[in-house]
Coordinates of C-alpha atoms in Angstrom, one line a residue:
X1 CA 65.8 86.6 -61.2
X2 CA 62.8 88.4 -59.4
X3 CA 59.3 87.5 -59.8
X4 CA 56.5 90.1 -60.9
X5 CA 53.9 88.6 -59.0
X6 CA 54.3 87.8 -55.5
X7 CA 53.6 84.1 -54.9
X8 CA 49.9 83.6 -53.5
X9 CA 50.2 80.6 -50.2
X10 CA 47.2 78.6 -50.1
X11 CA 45.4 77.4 -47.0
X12 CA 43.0 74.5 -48.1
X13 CA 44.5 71.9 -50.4
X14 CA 43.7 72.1 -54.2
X15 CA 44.9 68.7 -55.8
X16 CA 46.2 69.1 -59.8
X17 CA 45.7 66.3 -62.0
X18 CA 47.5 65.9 -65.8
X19 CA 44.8 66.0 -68.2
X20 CA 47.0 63.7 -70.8
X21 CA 46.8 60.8 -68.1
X22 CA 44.0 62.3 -65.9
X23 CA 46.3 60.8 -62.8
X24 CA 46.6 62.7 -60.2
X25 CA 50.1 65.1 -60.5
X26 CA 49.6 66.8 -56.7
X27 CA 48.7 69.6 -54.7
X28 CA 49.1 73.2 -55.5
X29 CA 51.3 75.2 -53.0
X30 CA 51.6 78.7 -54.4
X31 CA 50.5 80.4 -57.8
X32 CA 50.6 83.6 -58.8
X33 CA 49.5 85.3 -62.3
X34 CA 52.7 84.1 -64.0
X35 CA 53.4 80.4 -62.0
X36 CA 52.5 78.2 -59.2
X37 CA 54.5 75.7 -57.2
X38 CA 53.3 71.9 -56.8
X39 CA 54.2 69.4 -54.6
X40 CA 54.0 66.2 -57.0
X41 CA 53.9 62.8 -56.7
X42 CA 57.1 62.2 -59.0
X43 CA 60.3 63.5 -59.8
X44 CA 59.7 65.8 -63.0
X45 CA 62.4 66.5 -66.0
X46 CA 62.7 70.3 -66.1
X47 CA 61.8 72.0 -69.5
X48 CA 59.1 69.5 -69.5
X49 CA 55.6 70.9 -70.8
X50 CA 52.2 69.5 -68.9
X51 CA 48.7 69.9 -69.1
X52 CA 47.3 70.7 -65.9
X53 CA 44.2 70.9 -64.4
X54 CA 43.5 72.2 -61.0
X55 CA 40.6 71.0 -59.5
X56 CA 38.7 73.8 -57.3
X57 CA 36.7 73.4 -54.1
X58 CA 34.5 76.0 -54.8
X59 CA 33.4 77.1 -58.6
X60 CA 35.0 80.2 -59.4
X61 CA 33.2 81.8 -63.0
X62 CA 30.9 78.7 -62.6
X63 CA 33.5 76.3 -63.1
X64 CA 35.5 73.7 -60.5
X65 CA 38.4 73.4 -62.7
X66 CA 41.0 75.5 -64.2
X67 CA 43.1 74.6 -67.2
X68 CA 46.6 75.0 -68.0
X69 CA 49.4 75.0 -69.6
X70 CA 53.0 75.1 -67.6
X71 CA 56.5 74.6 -68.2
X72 CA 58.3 73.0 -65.1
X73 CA 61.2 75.1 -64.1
X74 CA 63.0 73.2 -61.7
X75 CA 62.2 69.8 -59.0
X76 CA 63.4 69.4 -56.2
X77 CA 63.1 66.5 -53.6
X78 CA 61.3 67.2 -50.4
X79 CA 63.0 66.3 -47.5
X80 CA 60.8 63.5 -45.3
X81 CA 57.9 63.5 -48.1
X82 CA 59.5 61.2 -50.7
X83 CA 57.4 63.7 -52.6
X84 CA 59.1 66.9 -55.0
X85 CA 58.8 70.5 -54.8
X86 CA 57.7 71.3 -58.0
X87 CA 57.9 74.8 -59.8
X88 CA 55.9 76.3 -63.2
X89 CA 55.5 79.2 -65.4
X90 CA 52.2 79.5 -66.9
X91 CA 52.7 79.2 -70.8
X92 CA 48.8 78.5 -71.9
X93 CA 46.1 79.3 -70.6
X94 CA 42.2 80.4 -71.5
X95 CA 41.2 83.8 -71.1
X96 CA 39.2 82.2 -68.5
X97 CA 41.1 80.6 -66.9
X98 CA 43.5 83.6 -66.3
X99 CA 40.4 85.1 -64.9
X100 CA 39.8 82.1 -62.3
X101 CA 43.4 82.4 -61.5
X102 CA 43.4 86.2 -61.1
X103 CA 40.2 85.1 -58.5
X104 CA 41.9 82.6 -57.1
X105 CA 45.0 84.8 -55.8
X106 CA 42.7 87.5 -55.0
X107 CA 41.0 84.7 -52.5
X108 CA 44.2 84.2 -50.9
X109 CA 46.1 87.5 -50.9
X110 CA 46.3 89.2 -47.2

């Protein structure tokens, strides 16, 4: 299966909380307009649905956070880490924050 949108690798770290627990989930490693990759804390049950929040280091459309909705796709440990590749598909998300996404990638993109 082939992706629509080419994944977006991030340089600075962006750390993603779950807004059910507000605990800290992990750090964001990729996203792109349809899904993002995290490297999280936890080993996750796939066809799990989370509330994320990724928390910004620079306000983009005057906010530091972006809301979501995502479906994780698959887990997988990371070798040395003790830590677990981690990857999403967008299923909810503000009209907003697609925009801040859309920003975001277009931050990143070479």
């Amino acid at each position: 299966m082939s992706r629509k949108f080419e994944r977006v690798e991030l340089n600075q770290t962006i750390t993603v909380t779950d807004t059910i627990t507000n605990q800290r989930f992990g750090e964001l490693v990729n996203l792109s307009a349809e899904g993002l990759m995290i490297m999280t804390d936890q080993q996750l049950t796939t066809h799990s649905i989370f509330q994320l929040c990724l928390q910004l280091p620079v306000a983009i459309a005057g906010r530091a956070t972006i809301e979501l909705g995502a479906d994780c796709l698959w887990c997988r440990e990371a070798e040395n880490f003790n830590r677990y590749w981690s990857g999403f598909q967008i299923i909810d998300a503000s009209d907003l924050a697609v925009q801040q996404l859309a920003e975001l990638t277009n931050q990143y993109q070479k």
